[in-house]
Amino acid sequence: MLETLQSAWKAKDLRAKIIFTLMMFLVFRFGAHIPVPGVDTAAFREMLAGGTIFGFLDVISGGALRNVTVFAMGIMPYINASIIMQLLTVVVPYLERLAKEGEEGRKKIVQLTRYGTVVLGFIQAAGMSVFFGRSGILEETTFASYAVVTISLTAGTAFLMWLGELITEKGIGNGISLIIFAGIVSGIPGGIVTLYNYVVAGEANIITIVLFLIMSLLIIAGIVYIHEGQRRIPVQYAKRVVGRKVYGGQSTHIPLKVNQAGVIPVIFAMSILLFPSTIAQWFPQSGFAQWILGVFNFTSIPYMIMYAMLIIFFTYFYTAVTFNPQDVADNMKKYGGFIPGLRPGRPTSEYIDRVLSRITLAGALFLAFIALMPNFIMGITGLNIAFGGTGLLIVVGVALETMKQLESQLMMRHYQGFMK
């Protein structure tokens, strides 16, 4: 990793992309300290200390929610809009056609996702402003105050969406994932202080902290192991004579990753499960809302079952969206490739699909286990580390994917240099 970063820093264009990405991180952190007008942040911090669902959302937003800043909602409306759009792409014929039209169709889907982000962001911002008014957090409960809070929060989410797309276009890595990454990483110093306070207050001893750190290192090692793990299916290409030249005849393989979907299933599952609890917080006096908060409590059995099932579902769903065994089999057949012992075409496609389903199950179960393990620890010890596993999954996964993009960029430069 260090060698890759060093090599990338020496390349002028890659160094510019890295610097641009870091500058966008600074913009993100600067915006996370611009408060929304007319909100009593001190009163809201006291509410967060009471252990509401907003305390967990604050981890994802990098502390922006705790300070009620313009980035308080984070990028969650964009993620929810992306989930809805990807699900609709499967069932709506028009969107399915757009998805198959290549770059132009993708641009239209991205534009629809942007509109959906603004709509969902406005609805969530309006709900938060109503909640602030009912909880006495707004300094004035006038229409203008509600409008200012709603517009400020919606504009902050729209700006973060634009910032993420800008990082993807001109920086390194996936911009939306990197914004979530930056938000979680920015909370690490505060997490260290929290652990220290636990020790000082006697709620945890040194041995507990050391065991927690060892467990974190083991989780990181496991995430890297699964993320890099792959099943290699051997492929043989038949020899072809074209004129006086002989093509093919070599052996290669299809690398099927154990975790083809990366950290996307965890992010999707988390955003969906946070949505009902967030809505319920707007109506604190409602009995139904209290039931929702009880069911969607991070340490409750129903919540953990739903979390695990959603992670497994989105792992299979996102793998199916990004990897099509039929296309792989058709391309192999087109260029004279075949898997030893199998006929080209449909038998090859079915075999690849069967292998992919099995290894995807292993990856999905691992993601669910890592994401839920801190919930059990919090239920047993009482330590507030419920986002430890999810945070580690996202941070390590995004870091690995970003490093792979850097390596591919460096490899492209080497090929260009060879051709010149």
Short mmCIF file of C-alpha atoms in Angstrom, two decimals:
data_model
loop_
_atom_site.label_atom_id
_atom_site.label_comp_id
_atom_site.label_asym_id
_atom_site.label_seq_id
_atom_site.Cartn_x
_atom_site.Cartn_y
_atom_site.Cartn_z
CA MET A 1 0.00 0.00 0.00
CA LEU A 2 2.78 2.43 0.93
CA GLU A 3 4.68 1.59 -2.27
CA THR A 4 1.55 2.21 -4.34
CA LEU A 5 0.97 5.58 -2.66
CA GLN A 6 4.61 6.52 -3.15
CA SER A 7 4.50 5.58 -6.84
CA ALA A 8 1.20 7.43 -7.33
CA TRP A 9 2.58 10.54 -5.65
CA LYS A 10 5.50 10.60 -8.11
CA ALA A 11 3.11 10.60 -11.08
CA LYS A 12 2.03 14.18 -11.77
CA ASP A 13 -1.56 13.47 -12.87
CA LEU A 14 -2.22 10.99 -10.05
CA ARG A 15 -0.71 13.38 -7.51
CA ALA A 16 -3.14 16.05 -8.75
CA LYS A 17 -6.07 13.64 -8.31
CA ILE A 18 -4.95 12.71 -4.78
CA ILE A 19 -4.55 16.36 -3.80
CA PHE A 20 -7.97 17.17 -5.30
CA THR A 21 -9.59 14.36 -3.29
CA LEU A 22 -7.93 15.57 -0.07
CA MET A 23 -9.08 19.13 -0.76
CA MET A 24 -12.66 17.87 -1.20
CA PHE A 25 -12.31 16.15 2.19
CA LEU A 26 -11.38 19.53 3.67
CA VAL A 27 -14.47 21.09 2.08
CA PHE A 28 -16.58 18.29 3.57
CA ARG A 29 -15.10 18.77 7.03
CA PHE A 30 -15.49 22.56 6.75
CA GLY A 31 -19.16 22.19 5.85
CA ALA A 32 -19.62 19.82 8.79
CA HIS A 33 -19.03 22.83 11.07
CA ILE A 34 -21.45 25.32 9.44
CA PRO A 35 -24.51 25.35 11.75
CA VAL A 36 -28.10 25.52 10.56
CA PRO A 37 -29.62 28.88 11.63
CA GLY A 38 -32.17 28.95 14.43
CA VAL A 39 -31.33 25.59 16.08
CA ASP A 40 -30.29 25.11 19.71
CA THR A 41 -27.33 22.76 19.24
CA ALA A 42 -26.70 22.40 22.98
CA ALA A 43 -30.21 21.01 23.55
CA PHE A 44 -29.79 18.60 20.65
CA ARG A 45 -26.46 17.34 22.03
CA GLU A 46 -28.19 16.54 25.32
CA MET A 47 -30.76 14.52 23.37
CA LEU A 48 -27.97 12.62 21.59
CA ALA A 49 -26.47 11.80 24.97
CA GLY A 50 -29.76 10.07 25.79
CA GLY A 51 -28.97 7.40 23.21
CA THR A 52 -31.48 8.18 20.43
CA ILE A 53 -31.14 6.88 16.90
CA PHE A 54 -29.64 10.23 15.90
CA GLY A 55 -26.53 9.29 17.86
CA PHE A 56 -25.84 6.51 15.37
CA LEU A 57 -26.59 8.72 12.38
CA ASP A 58 -24.06 11.17 13.79
CA VAL A 59 -21.30 8.58 13.34
CA ILE A 60 -22.08 8.30 9.63
CA SER A 61 -22.21 12.07 9.12
CA GLY A 62 -18.85 12.58 10.83
CA GLY A 63 -20.26 14.65 13.72
CA ALA A 64 -22.25 16.98 11.43
CA LEU A 65 -25.56 15.86 12.94
CA ARG A 66 -24.39 16.44 16.51
CA ASN A 67 -23.64 20.07 15.66
CA VAL A 68 -26.81 20.38 13.50
CA THR A 69 -24.83 21.63 10.51
CA VAL A 70 -25.86 21.88 6.87
CA PHE A 71 -24.38 18.39 6.30
CA ALA A 72 -26.39 16.88 9.18
CA MET A 73 -28.32 14.43 6.97
CA GLY A 74 -25.12 13.27 5.30
CA ILE A 75 -25.36 11.34 2.06
CA MET A 76 -28.12 8.96 3.21
CA PRO A 77 -30.87 10.45 0.97
CA TYR A 78 -28.63 9.81 -2.04
CA ILE A 79 -28.04 6.22 -0.96
CA ASN A 80 -31.78 5.65 -0.45
CA ALA A 81 -32.48 7.16 -3.89
CA SER A 82 -29.84 4.88 -5.43
CA ILE A 83 -31.40 1.82 -3.78
CA ILE A 84 -34.87 2.75 -5.06
CA MET A 85 -33.53 3.42 -8.56
CA GLN A 86 -31.65 0.11 -8.74
CA LEU A 87 -34.69 -1.82 -7.54
CA LEU A 88 -36.92 0.00 -10.04
CA THR A 89 -34.44 -0.76 -12.83
CA VAL A 90 -35.26 -4.44 -12.38
CA VAL A 91 -39.06 -4.05 -12.47
CA VAL A 92 -39.71 -0.95 -14.66
CA PRO A 93 -39.20 -1.68 -18.41
CA TYR A 94 -38.28 1.95 -19.25
CA LEU A 95 -35.50 2.05 -16.66
CA GLU A 96 -34.35 -1.42 -17.72
CA ARG A 97 -33.99 -0.15 -21.30
CA LEU A 98 -32.05 2.87 -20.07
CA ALA A 99 -29.68 0.60 -18.14
CA LYS A 100 -28.93 -1.33 -21.35
CA GLU A 101 -28.35 1.77 -23.50
CA GLY A 102 -24.79 2.23 -22.30
CA GLU A 103 -23.35 5.59 -21.29
CA GLU A 104 -26.32 7.71 -22.39
CA GLY A 105 -28.78 5.55 -20.49
CA ARG A 106 -26.55 5.60 -17.42
CA LYS A 107 -26.50 9.41 -17.50
CA LYS A 108 -30.30 9.54 -17.53
CA ILE A 109 -30.51 7.12 -14.59
CA VAL A 110 -27.97 9.23 -12.67
CA GLN A 111 -30.05 12.34 -13.38
CA LEU A 112 -33.20 10.62 -12.08
CA THR A 113 -31.26 9.54 -8.98
CA ARG A 114 -30.29 13.16 -8.37
CA TYR A 115 -33.92 14.27 -8.55
CA GLY A 116 -34.87 11.46 -6.19
CA THR A 117 -32.14 12.54 -3.78
CA VAL A 118 -33.49 16.09 -3.63
CA VAL A 119 -37.06 14.85 -3.08
CA LEU A 120 -36.10 12.35 -0.36
CA GLY A 121 -33.74 14.90 1.22
CA PHE A 122 -36.51 17.51 1.32
CA ILE A 123 -38.94 15.05 2.95
CA GLN A 124 -36.37 13.98 5.54
CA ALA A 125 -35.32 17.59 6.21
CA ALA A 126 -38.95 18.63 6.68
CA GLY A 127 -39.46 15.79 9.13
CA MET A 128 -36.33 16.74 11.06
CA SER A 129 -37.43 20.39 11.26
CA VAL A 130 -40.83 19.30 12.62
CA PHE A 131 -39.08 17.06 15.15
CA PHE A 132 -36.82 19.94 16.20
CA GLY A 133 -39.86 22.16 16.68
CA ARG A 134 -41.74 19.60 18.78
CA SER A 135 -38.67 18.86 20.90
CA GLY A 136 -38.01 22.52 21.69
CA ILE A 137 -34.75 22.54 19.77
CA LEU A 138 -35.85 25.28 17.36
CA GLU A 139 -35.40 28.77 18.81
CA GLU A 140 -38.58 29.93 17.02
CA THR A 141 -41.43 27.71 15.83
CA THR A 142 -42.50 29.90 12.91
CA PHE A 143 -43.00 28.89 9.29
CA ALA A 144 -39.85 30.80 8.34
CA SER A 145 -37.79 28.84 10.89
CA TYR A 146 -39.09 25.51 9.59
CA ALA A 147 -38.41 26.62 6.00
CA VAL A 148 -34.83 27.74 6.79
CA VAL A 149 -33.99 24.43 8.49
CA THR A 150 -35.58 22.36 5.71
CA ILE A 151 -33.90 24.27 2.87
CA SER A 152 -30.52 24.33 4.63
CA LEU A 153 -30.48 20.56 5.25
CA THR A 154 -31.71 19.76 1.73
CA ALA A 155 -29.11 22.05 0.18
CA GLY A 156 -26.39 20.43 2.30
CA THR A 157 -27.30 16.95 1.07
CA ALA A 158 -27.47 18.15 -2.56
CA PHE A 159 -24.04 19.74 -2.16
CA LEU A 160 -22.61 16.50 -0.72
CA MET A 161 -24.06 14.58 -3.68
CA TRP A 162 -22.36 17.00 -6.08
CA LEU A 163 -19.13 16.78 -4.07
CA GLY A 164 -19.15 12.98 -4.26
CA GLU A 165 -19.70 13.00 -8.02
CA LEU A 166 -16.92 15.56 -8.38
CA ILE A 167 -14.51 13.29 -6.47
CA THR A 168 -15.48 10.34 -8.67
CA GLU A 169 -14.91 12.39 -11.83
CA LYS A 170 -11.73 14.30 -10.97
CA GLY A 171 -10.31 12.47 -7.94
CA ILE A 172 -9.49 8.91 -6.92
CA GLY A 173 -12.09 6.32 -5.94
CA ASN A 174 -15.87 6.38 -5.54
CA GLY A 175 -16.79 9.81 -4.23
CA ILE A 176 -19.92 8.81 -2.29
CA SER A 177 -18.11 5.94 -0.54
CA LEU A 178 -15.17 8.21 0.24
CA ILE A 179 -17.45 10.80 1.86
CA ILE A 180 -18.87 8.10 4.15
CA PHE A 181 -15.29 6.91 4.73
CA ALA A 182 -14.17 10.43 5.68
CA GLY A 183 -17.12 10.86 8.04
CA ILE A 184 -16.36 7.62 9.90
CA VAL A 185 -12.59 8.23 10.04
CA SER A 186 -13.14 11.74 11.42
CA GLY A 187 -14.82 10.11 14.44
CA ILE A 188 -11.82 7.93 15.33
CA PRO A 189 -10.19 10.53 17.64
CA GLY A 190 -13.50 10.97 19.45
CA GLY A 191 -13.83 7.19 19.74
CA ILE A 192 -10.39 6.97 21.35
CA VAL A 193 -11.38 9.68 23.82
CA THR A 194 -14.61 7.76 24.58
CA LEU A 195 -12.67 4.56 25.32
CA TYR A 196 -10.33 6.55 27.57
CA ASN A 197 -13.31 8.01 29.43
CA TYR A 198 -14.72 4.49 29.90
CA VAL A 199 -11.45 3.46 31.54
CA VAL A 200 -11.30 6.59 33.72
CA ALA A 201 -14.93 6.17 34.82
CA GLY A 202 -14.35 2.50 35.63
CA GLU A 203 -16.88 1.25 33.06
CA ALA A 204 -14.09 -0.67 31.29
CA ASN A 205 -10.62 -1.82 32.28
CA ILE A 206 -7.38 -1.94 30.31
CA ILE A 207 -7.77 -5.65 29.57
CA THR A 208 -11.18 -5.03 27.99
CA ILE A 209 -9.77 -2.25 25.80
CA VAL A 210 -6.78 -4.41 24.74
CA LEU A 211 -9.11 -7.29 23.87
CA PHE A 212 -11.29 -4.87 21.90
CA LEU A 213 -8.27 -3.63 19.92
CA ILE A 214 -7.10 -7.18 19.23
CA MET A 215 -10.58 -8.08 18.06
CA SER A 216 -10.59 -5.02 15.78
CA LEU A 217 -7.29 -6.09 14.22
CA LEU A 218 -8.63 -9.60 13.66
CA ILE A 219 -11.77 -8.15 12.05
CA ILE A 220 -9.64 -5.99 9.75
CA ALA A 221 -7.54 -9.03 8.78
CA GLY A 222 -10.72 -11.02 8.10
CA ILE A 223 -12.21 -8.21 5.99
CA VAL A 224 -9.04 -8.00 3.88
CA TYR A 225 -8.92 -11.81 3.53
CA ILE A 226 -12.53 -12.08 2.33
CA HIS A 227 -12.30 -8.94 0.19
CA GLU A 228 -9.24 -10.28 -1.65
CA GLY A 229 -10.47 -13.90 -1.77
CA GLN A 230 -11.51 -15.25 -5.15
CA ARG A 231 -12.42 -18.49 -6.90
CA ARG A 232 -10.50 -18.91 -10.14
CA ILE A 233 -12.33 -20.84 -12.85
CA PRO A 234 -9.87 -22.19 -15.47
CA VAL A 235 -10.50 -21.16 -19.08
CA GLN A 236 -8.83 -22.59 -22.18
CA TYR A 237 -8.78 -20.79 -25.54
CA ALA A 238 -8.65 -22.89 -28.70
CA LYS A 239 -6.03 -22.17 -31.35
CA ARG A 240 -7.20 -20.19 -34.38
CA VAL A 241 -5.29 -19.69 -37.63
CA VAL A 242 -5.85 -16.30 -39.26
CA GLY A 243 -3.73 -15.95 -42.36
CA ARG A 244 -0.20 -16.93 -41.40
CA LYS A 245 -0.68 -16.22 -37.70
CA VAL A 246 -1.92 -18.52 -34.93
CA TYR A 247 -4.07 -16.98 -32.20
CA GLY A 248 -5.22 -18.43 -28.88
CA GLY A 249 -4.15 -21.67 -27.32
CA GLN A 250 -3.36 -20.10 -23.95
CA SER A 251 -4.84 -20.93 -20.55
CA THR A 252 -6.28 -18.28 -18.24
CA HIS A 253 -8.96 -18.02 -15.56
CA ILE A 254 -12.07 -16.10 -14.51
CA PRO A 255 -11.54 -14.55 -11.06
CA LEU A 256 -14.83 -14.69 -9.13
CA LYS A 257 -14.52 -12.61 -5.95
CA VAL A 258 -15.96 -13.98 -2.74
CA ASN A 259 -17.25 -10.50 -1.92
CA GLN A 260 -18.19 -9.21 -5.35
CA ALA A 261 -20.41 -6.43 -3.97
CA GLY A 262 -17.84 -4.87 -1.59
CA VAL A 263 -19.29 -2.74 1.22
CA ILE A 264 -22.37 -1.62 -0.76
CA PRO A 265 -24.73 -4.21 0.86
CA VAL A 266 -23.81 -3.01 4.36
CA ILE A 267 -24.39 0.65 3.43
CA PHE A 268 -27.71 -0.16 1.75
CA ALA A 269 -28.97 -2.34 4.63
CA MET A 270 -27.92 0.23 7.21
CA SER A 271 -29.65 3.13 5.42
CA ILE A 272 -32.92 1.17 5.07
CA LEU A 273 -33.03 0.13 8.73
CA LEU A 274 -32.21 3.64 9.92
CA PHE A 275 -35.12 5.12 7.97
CA PRO A 276 -38.07 3.78 10.11
CA SER A 277 -36.30 4.75 13.36
CA THR A 278 -35.59 8.22 12.02
CA ILE A 279 -39.26 8.69 11.09
CA ALA A 280 -40.36 7.38 14.50
CA GLN A 281 -38.21 9.99 16.25
CA TRP A 282 -40.38 12.71 14.73
CA PHE A 283 -43.41 11.49 16.73
CA PRO A 284 -42.03 10.80 20.22
CA GLN A 285 -45.48 10.67 21.86
CA SER A 286 -46.94 8.08 19.47
CA GLY A 287 -47.34 4.53 20.74
CA PHE A 288 -46.64 3.13 17.27
CA ALA A 289 -43.45 5.19 17.10
CA GLN A 290 -42.33 3.80 20.45
CA TRP A 291 -42.98 0.27 19.15
CA ILE A 292 -40.89 1.03 16.03
CA LEU A 293 -38.03 2.32 18.21
CA GLY A 294 -38.20 -0.86 20.30
CA VAL A 295 -38.16 -3.17 17.27
CA PHE A 296 -35.41 -1.22 15.47
CA ASN A 297 -33.20 -1.00 18.54
CA PHE A 298 -29.64 -1.98 17.58
CA THR A 299 -29.47 -4.72 20.21
CA SER A 300 -32.93 -6.21 19.59
CA ILE A 301 -33.23 -9.66 18.01
CA PRO A 302 -35.72 -8.56 15.26
CA TYR A 303 -33.38 -5.73 14.22
CA MET A 304 -30.35 -8.04 13.98
CA ILE A 305 -32.31 -10.62 11.96
CA MET A 306 -33.56 -7.96 9.54
CA TYR A 307 -30.06 -6.44 9.29
CA ALA A 308 -28.50 -9.82 8.44
CA MET A 309 -31.23 -10.68 5.91
CA LEU A 310 -30.93 -7.30 4.18
CA ILE A 311 -27.14 -7.62 3.94
CA ILE A 312 -27.48 -11.09 2.38
CA PHE A 313 -30.21 -9.86 0.00
CA PHE A 314 -28.26 -6.82 -1.18
CA THR A 315 -25.09 -8.88 -1.57
CA TYR A 316 -26.85 -11.17 -4.03
CA PHE A 317 -28.76 -8.29 -5.63
CA TYR A 318 -25.73 -6.08 -6.22
CA THR A 319 -23.65 -9.05 -7.44
CA ALA A 320 -26.39 -9.87 -9.95
CA VAL A 321 -26.44 -6.24 -11.12
CA THR A 322 -22.66 -5.95 -11.59
CA PHE A 323 -21.82 -9.47 -12.86
CA ASN A 324 -23.80 -11.31 -15.55
CA PRO A 325 -22.69 -14.96 -16.08
CA GLN A 326 -24.54 -15.11 -19.42
CA ASP A 327 -22.51 -12.19 -20.83
CA VAL A 328 -19.27 -13.80 -19.62
CA ALA A 329 -20.20 -17.13 -21.24
CA ASP A 330 -21.18 -15.41 -24.52
CA ASN A 331 -17.90 -13.48 -24.67
CA MET A 332 -15.91 -16.64 -24.00
CA LYS A 333 -17.77 -18.46 -26.79
CA LYS A 334 -17.24 -15.53 -29.16
CA TYR A 335 -13.46 -15.66 -28.76
CA GLY A 336 -13.16 -19.45 -28.69
CA GLY A 337 -12.83 -19.88 -24.94
CA PHE A 338 -14.26 -22.72 -22.91
CA ILE A 339 -14.12 -24.20 -19.41
CA PRO A 340 -12.55 -27.68 -19.55
CA GLY A 341 -15.27 -30.32 -19.34
CA LEU A 342 -18.12 -27.93 -20.19
CA ARG A 343 -19.74 -26.93 -23.45
CA PRO A 344 -19.68 -23.24 -24.39
CA GLY A 345 -22.89 -21.28 -24.01
CA ARG A 346 -25.65 -22.17 -21.58
CA PRO A 347 -23.82 -24.98 -19.65
CA THR A 348 -20.92 -22.60 -19.04
CA SER A 349 -23.28 -19.82 -17.91
CA GLU A 350 -25.09 -22.16 -15.50
CA TYR A 351 -21.81 -23.42 -14.05
CA ILE A 352 -20.48 -19.90 -13.47
CA ASP A 353 -23.80 -18.86 -11.91
CA ARG A 354 -23.77 -21.90 -9.60
CA VAL A 355 -20.20 -21.23 -8.43
CA LEU A 356 -20.90 -17.51 -8.00
CA SER A 357 -24.00 -18.23 -5.88
CA ARG A 358 -22.03 -20.46 -3.52
CA ILE A 359 -19.10 -18.12 -2.94
CA THR A 360 -21.45 -15.10 -2.70
CA LEU A 361 -23.26 -16.85 0.16
CA ALA A 362 -19.95 -17.14 2.03
CA GLY A 363 -19.22 -13.46 1.44
CA ALA A 364 -22.74 -12.39 2.47
CA LEU A 365 -22.65 -14.43 5.70
CA PHE A 366 -19.25 -12.95 6.55
CA LEU A 367 -20.51 -9.39 6.00
CA ALA A 368 -23.56 -10.08 8.18
CA PHE A 369 -21.43 -11.63 10.93
CA ILE A 370 -18.96 -8.71 11.06
CA ALA A 371 -21.77 -6.14 10.98
CA LEU A 372 -23.70 -7.82 13.81
CA MET A 373 -20.82 -8.80 16.09
CA PRO A 374 -20.55 -5.34 17.76
CA ASN A 375 -24.29 -5.47 18.49
CA PHE A 376 -23.74 -8.58 20.63
CA ILE A 377 -20.72 -6.95 22.30
CA MET A 378 -22.73 -3.80 23.09
CA GLY A 379 -25.60 -5.88 24.47
CA ILE A 380 -23.23 -7.79 26.76
CA THR A 381 -20.80 -5.06 27.84
CA GLY A 382 -22.94 -1.93 27.46
CA LEU A 383 -20.13 -0.16 25.58
CA ASN A 384 -21.43 2.13 22.81
CA ILE A 385 -19.61 0.54 19.87
CA ALA A 386 -22.61 -0.58 17.80
CA PHE A 387 -21.14 0.86 14.62
CA GLY A 388 -17.70 -0.64 15.17
CA GLY A 389 -18.13 -3.58 12.78
CA THR A 390 -20.06 -1.61 10.17
CA GLY A 391 -17.58 1.25 10.38
CA LEU A 392 -14.61 -1.11 9.99
CA LEU A 393 -16.25 -2.83 7.03
CA ILE A 394 -16.84 0.47 5.27
CA VAL A 395 -13.44 1.99 6.09
CA VAL A 396 -11.38 -1.08 5.16
CA GLY A 397 -13.51 -1.90 2.11
CA VAL A 398 -13.38 1.65 0.71
CA ALA A 399 -9.62 1.85 1.39
CA LEU A 400 -9.00 -1.42 -0.48
CA GLU A 401 -11.16 -0.39 -3.45
CA THR A 402 -9.45 3.01 -3.65
CA MET A 403 -6.00 1.39 -3.57
CA LYS A 404 -7.04 -0.96 -6.37
CA GLN A 405 -8.08 2.03 -8.47
CA LEU A 406 -4.70 3.62 -7.81
CA GLU A 407 -2.94 0.42 -8.84
CA SER A 408 -5.00 0.18 -12.05
CA GLN A 409 -4.16 3.81 -12.86
CA LEU A 410 -0.45 3.09 -12.34
CA MET A 411 -0.69 -0.02 -14.52
CA MET A 412 -2.32 2.02 -17.30
CA ARG A 413 0.53 4.50 -17.12
CA HIS A 414 3.09 1.69 -17.46
CA TYR A 415 1.29 0.34 -20.53
CA GLN A 416 1.11 3.82 -22.07
CA GLY A 417 4.83 4.31 -21.42
CA PHE A 418 5.58 0.94 -23.05
CA MET A 419 3.53 1.82 -26.13
CA LYS A 420 5.26 5.18 -26.50
#
